Amino acid sequence: AARGDNAMARTHLTAALDVLDRQRASLPLEEVRTAYLDDKMAIYSDLVVNLLAAPLPSDDEVAAAFAVVERARSRALLERLMASVDAVAGSESEAVNEQRAARRRQLHWLYNQLLGESGNRRLDGNISREVAQHEAAIQRLEWRSAPLLAQAEPARMEELQAILADDQQALVFYFAGDEVLAFVVGRQSAQAVRRVTTVTALAQAQSELRFQLGRAELGSDYMARQRNRLMRGVQE
């Protein structure tokens, strides 16, 4: 990308996401998956920006960028759902629930032991093997308890368009680094709007809005006297 070779950058970023998804899927706990992903979200953002780099991206590039955005957001949501749902109705017994909870508690304890050993490889080896056994057992239990969730795929552009009425549009926002971009999706067309604002400017606007709304606490008499000025502040 630094050399200006967007095509090769796109190839490598796409391959990197495939590797990232496989690695995430191999981690048994949502907390671990979230921590693993924390410093790797730039891969998604870089690929989205790459796909939308042209002044007028093609329909295929817009759809591909939308797919990357949904891949980033829906997978994270899916993992949180799988971690928070104790049971899928009619699909597992209370005994399986208890077994999974016990495995998770033991695995957390093992992680703490492993981190606490501070580089002692001889002790780490035994703990690591036990960690791997518990991780595999939890993953098997999760697959049993929520097979439909495990097989779920992010929504595609055409699927979103199919559920929109002719007079409807969906606005899908995405933070790519400090840039806020948006997809404007209608039933028959879709476009990407770059540089709507920046995350920095958005945070500042949120802070100012909260300040203006907080002035309502100054009392009804003050509100009545300053109504027009306060409304202008909120609108700005």
Short mmCIF file of C-alpha atoms in Angstrom, two decimals:
data_model
loop_
_atom_site.label_atom_id
_atom_site.label_comp_id
_atom_site.label_asym_id
_atom_site.label_seq_id
_atom_site.Cartn_x
_atom_site.Cartn_y
_atom_site.Cartn_z
CA ALA A 1 0.00 0.00 0.00
CA ALA A 2 2.88 2.37 0.82
CA ARG A 3 4.28 1.74 -2.67
CA GLY A 4 0.91 2.56 -4.21
CA ASP A 5 0.27 -1.02 -5.32
CA ASN A 6 -3.36 -1.21 -4.18
CA ALA A 7 -4.06 -4.45 -6.04
CA MET A 8 -1.28 -6.34 -4.24
CA ALA A 9 -2.19 -4.71 -0.94
CA ARG A 10 -5.78 -5.87 -1.41
CA THR A 11 -4.60 -9.43 -2.06
CA HIS A 12 -2.49 -9.49 1.12
CA LEU A 13 -5.13 -7.82 3.30
CA THR A 14 -7.77 -10.30 2.11
CA ALA A 15 -5.44 -13.20 2.90
CA ALA A 16 -4.69 -11.67 6.31
CA LEU A 17 -8.41 -11.53 7.16
CA ASP A 18 -8.83 -15.17 6.21
CA VAL A 19 -5.99 -16.11 8.56
CA LEU A 20 -7.40 -13.86 11.28
CA ASP A 21 -10.85 -15.44 11.09
CA ARG A 22 -9.40 -18.94 11.30
CA GLN A 23 -7.32 -18.00 14.33
CA ARG A 24 -10.29 -16.36 16.05
CA ALA A 25 -12.45 -19.42 15.45
CA SER A 26 -9.88 -21.61 17.20
CA LEU A 27 -10.09 -19.62 20.45
CA PRO A 28 -12.74 -21.06 22.80
CA LEU A 29 -13.62 -18.04 24.97
CA GLU A 30 -15.20 -14.79 23.81
CA GLU A 31 -12.99 -12.83 26.19
CA VAL A 32 -9.89 -14.31 24.56
CA ARG A 33 -11.20 -13.73 21.03
CA THR A 34 -11.94 -10.09 21.85
CA ALA A 35 -8.48 -9.52 23.33
CA TYR A 36 -6.85 -11.26 20.35
CA LEU A 37 -8.71 -9.02 17.91
CA ASP A 38 -8.12 -5.78 19.81
CA ASP A 39 -4.90 -4.77 18.02
CA LYS A 40 -5.85 -6.25 14.64
CA MET A 41 -8.96 -4.22 13.68
CA ALA A 42 -6.79 -2.08 11.39
CA ILE A 43 -6.71 -5.01 8.95
CA TYR A 44 -10.45 -4.62 8.39
CA SER A 45 -10.21 -0.83 8.13
CA ASP A 46 -7.26 -0.95 5.73
CA LEU A 47 -9.09 -3.33 3.41
CA VAL A 48 -12.28 -1.21 3.45
CA VAL A 49 -10.30 1.93 2.59
CA ASN A 50 -8.42 0.02 -0.12
CA LEU A 51 -11.65 -1.16 -1.74
CA LEU A 52 -13.05 2.39 -1.68
CA ALA A 53 -9.83 4.15 -2.73
CA ALA A 54 -11.03 5.04 -6.25
CA PRO A 55 -12.85 8.38 -6.69
CA LEU A 56 -15.87 6.41 -7.95
CA PRO A 57 -15.68 2.83 -6.64
CA SER A 58 -17.46 0.22 -8.72
CA ASP A 59 -20.61 -1.51 -7.50
CA ASP A 60 -18.55 -4.64 -6.86
CA GLU A 61 -16.01 -2.70 -4.78
CA VAL A 62 -18.75 -1.06 -2.71
CA ALA A 63 -20.38 -4.45 -2.11
CA ALA A 64 -17.03 -5.98 -1.19
CA ALA A 65 -16.25 -3.16 1.25
CA PHE A 66 -19.70 -3.54 2.82
CA ALA A 67 -19.03 -7.27 3.23
CA VAL A 68 -15.78 -6.53 5.08
CA VAL A 69 -17.58 -4.09 7.40
CA GLU A 70 -20.27 -6.66 8.21
CA ARG A 71 -17.60 -9.31 8.64
CA ALA A 72 -15.89 -7.15 11.26
CA ARG A 73 -19.05 -6.12 13.11
CA SER A 74 -21.26 -9.19 12.92
CA ARG A 75 -18.56 -11.67 13.89
CA ALA A 76 -17.85 -9.67 17.05
CA LEU A 77 -21.58 -9.53 17.83
CA LEU A 78 -21.93 -13.25 17.12
CA GLU A 79 -19.13 -14.11 19.52
CA ARG A 80 -20.73 -12.02 22.27
CA LEU A 81 -24.05 -13.75 21.68
CA MET A 82 -22.44 -17.18 21.88
CA ALA A 83 -20.71 -16.22 25.12
CA SER A 84 -23.79 -14.74 26.76
CA VAL A 85 -26.47 -17.27 25.83
CA ASP A 86 -26.45 -19.98 28.47
CA ALA A 87 -28.56 -22.36 26.46
CA VAL A 88 -30.43 -22.65 23.20
CA ALA A 89 -33.99 -23.74 23.95
CA GLY A 90 -34.46 -27.46 23.48
CA SER A 91 -30.91 -28.08 22.28
CA GLU A 92 -28.96 -28.93 25.40
CA SER A 93 -29.45 -30.22 28.90
CA GLU A 94 -28.72 -28.55 32.21
CA ALA A 95 -25.84 -30.97 32.67
CA VAL A 96 -24.14 -29.66 29.52
CA ASN A 97 -24.60 -26.09 30.78
CA GLU A 98 -22.96 -26.97 34.09
CA GLN A 99 -20.16 -28.83 32.37
CA ARG A 100 -19.38 -25.89 30.12
CA ALA A 101 -19.44 -23.41 33.03
CA ALA A 102 -17.07 -25.62 35.03
CA ARG A 103 -14.70 -25.90 32.07
CA ARG A 104 -14.70 -22.11 31.62
CA ARG A 105 -13.91 -21.53 35.30
CA GLN A 106 -11.07 -24.02 35.21
CA LEU A 107 -9.71 -22.51 32.00
CA HIS A 108 -9.69 -19.00 33.47
CA TRP A 109 -7.78 -20.37 36.46
CA LEU A 110 -5.25 -22.06 34.16
CA TYR A 111 -4.78 -18.85 32.15
CA ASN A 112 -3.99 -17.00 35.37
CA GLN A 113 -1.52 -19.71 36.40
CA LEU A 114 0.14 -19.61 32.98
CA LEU A 115 0.50 -15.84 33.02
CA GLY A 116 1.73 -15.91 36.60
CA GLU A 117 4.62 -18.28 35.90
CA SER A 118 6.61 -15.51 34.19
CA GLY A 119 8.56 -17.46 31.63
CA ASN A 120 9.21 -20.72 33.52
CA ARG A 121 8.99 -23.01 30.50
CA ARG A 122 9.07 -26.29 32.43
CA LEU A 123 6.00 -25.35 34.45
CA ASP A 124 4.37 -23.65 31.48
CA GLY A 125 4.54 -26.82 29.40
CA ASN A 126 2.24 -28.85 31.64
CA ILE A 127 -0.19 -25.96 32.10
CA SER A 128 -0.25 -25.28 28.36
CA ARG A 129 -1.18 -28.89 27.62
CA GLU A 130 -4.00 -28.73 30.17
CA VAL A 131 -5.16 -25.40 28.71
CA ALA A 132 -5.30 -26.95 25.23
CA GLN A 133 -7.40 -29.86 26.52
CA HIS A 134 -9.91 -27.54 28.22
CA GLU A 135 -10.06 -25.23 25.19
CA ALA A 136 -10.88 -28.15 22.90
CA ALA A 137 -13.54 -29.45 25.29
CA ILE A 138 -15.22 -26.02 25.55
CA GLN A 139 -15.18 -25.59 21.80
CA ARG A 140 -16.89 -28.96 21.34
CA LEU A 141 -19.55 -27.97 23.88
CA GLU A 142 -20.17 -24.62 22.17
CA TRP A 143 -20.54 -26.30 18.80
CA ARG A 144 -23.07 -28.69 20.31
CA SER A 145 -25.03 -25.95 22.08
CA ALA A 146 -25.25 -23.40 19.27
CA PRO A 147 -24.61 -25.01 15.88
CA LEU A 148 -26.67 -22.44 13.98
CA LEU A 149 -24.76 -19.56 15.53
CA ALA A 150 -21.43 -21.22 14.75
CA GLN A 151 -22.42 -21.60 11.10
CA ALA A 152 -23.83 -18.08 10.70
CA GLU A 153 -22.44 -15.81 7.99
CA PRO A 154 -22.49 -11.99 7.82
CA ALA A 155 -25.26 -10.34 5.80
CA ARG A 156 -24.43 -9.54 2.19
CA MET A 157 -25.35 -6.35 0.37
CA GLU A 158 -27.99 -8.05 -1.76
CA GLU A 159 -29.63 -9.57 1.33
CA LEU A 160 -29.96 -6.15 2.94
CA GLN A 161 -31.34 -4.68 -0.28
CA ALA A 162 -33.90 -7.48 -0.57
CA ILE A 163 -35.59 -6.55 2.72
CA LEU A 164 -35.79 -2.81 1.95
CA ALA A 165 -38.94 -1.27 0.54
CA ASP A 166 -38.70 0.91 -2.56
CA ASP A 167 -38.97 4.06 -0.43
CA GLN A 168 -36.42 2.96 2.18
CA GLN A 169 -32.67 3.40 2.53
CA ALA A 170 -30.29 1.99 5.10
CA LEU A 171 -27.41 4.07 6.45
CA VAL A 172 -24.54 1.90 7.65
CA PHE A 173 -21.74 3.82 9.36
CA TYR A 174 -18.20 2.56 9.88
CA PHE A 175 -15.11 3.90 11.63
CA ALA A 176 -12.00 3.32 9.51
CA GLY A 177 -9.29 4.59 11.80
CA ASP A 178 -10.19 8.24 12.43
CA GLU A 179 -12.42 8.42 9.34
CA VAL A 180 -16.19 8.00 9.56
CA LEU A 181 -17.63 6.65 6.31
CA ALA A 182 -21.13 5.54 5.42
CA PHE A 183 -22.90 3.17 3.07
CA VAL A 184 -26.18 4.46 1.65
CA VAL A 185 -28.08 1.33 0.60
CA GLY A 186 -31.33 1.37 -1.36
CA ARG A 187 -33.28 -1.47 -2.86
CA GLN A 188 -31.79 -0.91 -6.32
CA SER A 189 -28.48 0.84 -5.62
CA ALA A 190 -25.78 1.42 -3.04
CA GLN A 191 -22.99 3.93 -2.63
CA ALA A 192 -20.19 4.58 -0.19
CA VAL A 193 -19.71 8.10 1.15
CA ARG A 194 -16.15 8.75 2.32
CA ARG A 195 -14.99 11.20 4.98
CA VAL A 196 -18.39 12.01 6.47
CA THR A 197 -16.47 13.31 9.47
CA THR A 198 -13.70 12.15 11.77
CA VAL A 199 -13.99 10.16 14.97
CA THR A 200 -12.17 12.99 16.74
CA ALA A 201 -14.67 15.60 15.51
CA LEU A 202 -17.57 13.31 16.35
CA ALA A 203 -16.34 12.82 19.90
CA GLN A 204 -15.98 16.59 20.29
CA ALA A 205 -19.53 17.14 18.97
CA GLN A 206 -20.86 14.54 21.41
CA SER A 207 -19.11 16.28 24.28
CA GLU A 208 -20.52 19.66 23.28
CA LEU A 209 -24.03 18.22 22.90
CA ARG A 210 -23.87 16.69 26.37
CA PHE A 211 -22.79 20.08 27.72
CA GLN A 212 -25.73 21.83 26.06
CA LEU A 213 -28.22 19.23 27.30
CA GLY A 214 -26.77 19.50 30.79
CA ARG A 215 -27.75 23.16 30.91
CA ALA A 216 -31.36 22.01 31.31
CA GLU A 217 -30.47 21.28 34.93
CA LEU A 218 -30.18 25.03 35.61
CA GLY A 219 -33.93 25.21 36.15
CA SER A 220 -37.17 25.98 34.34
CA ASP A 221 -36.90 29.77 34.78
CA TYR A 222 -33.47 29.83 33.14
CA MET A 223 -34.73 27.53 30.36
CA ALA A 224 -37.69 29.81 29.67
CA ARG A 225 -35.52 32.94 29.45
CA GLN A 226 -32.77 31.37 27.33
CA ARG A 227 -34.90 29.00 25.24
CA ASN A 228 -33.93 30.27 21.79
CA ARG A 229 -30.21 30.55 22.58
CA LEU A 230 -30.14 27.10 24.14
CA MET A 231 -31.95 25.57 21.15
CA ARG A 232 -29.40 27.10 18.78
CA GLY A 233 -26.60 25.61 20.86
CA VAL A 234 -28.14 22.14 20.79
CA GLN A 235 -28.74 22.30 17.03
CA GLU A 236 -25.20 23.43 16.34
#
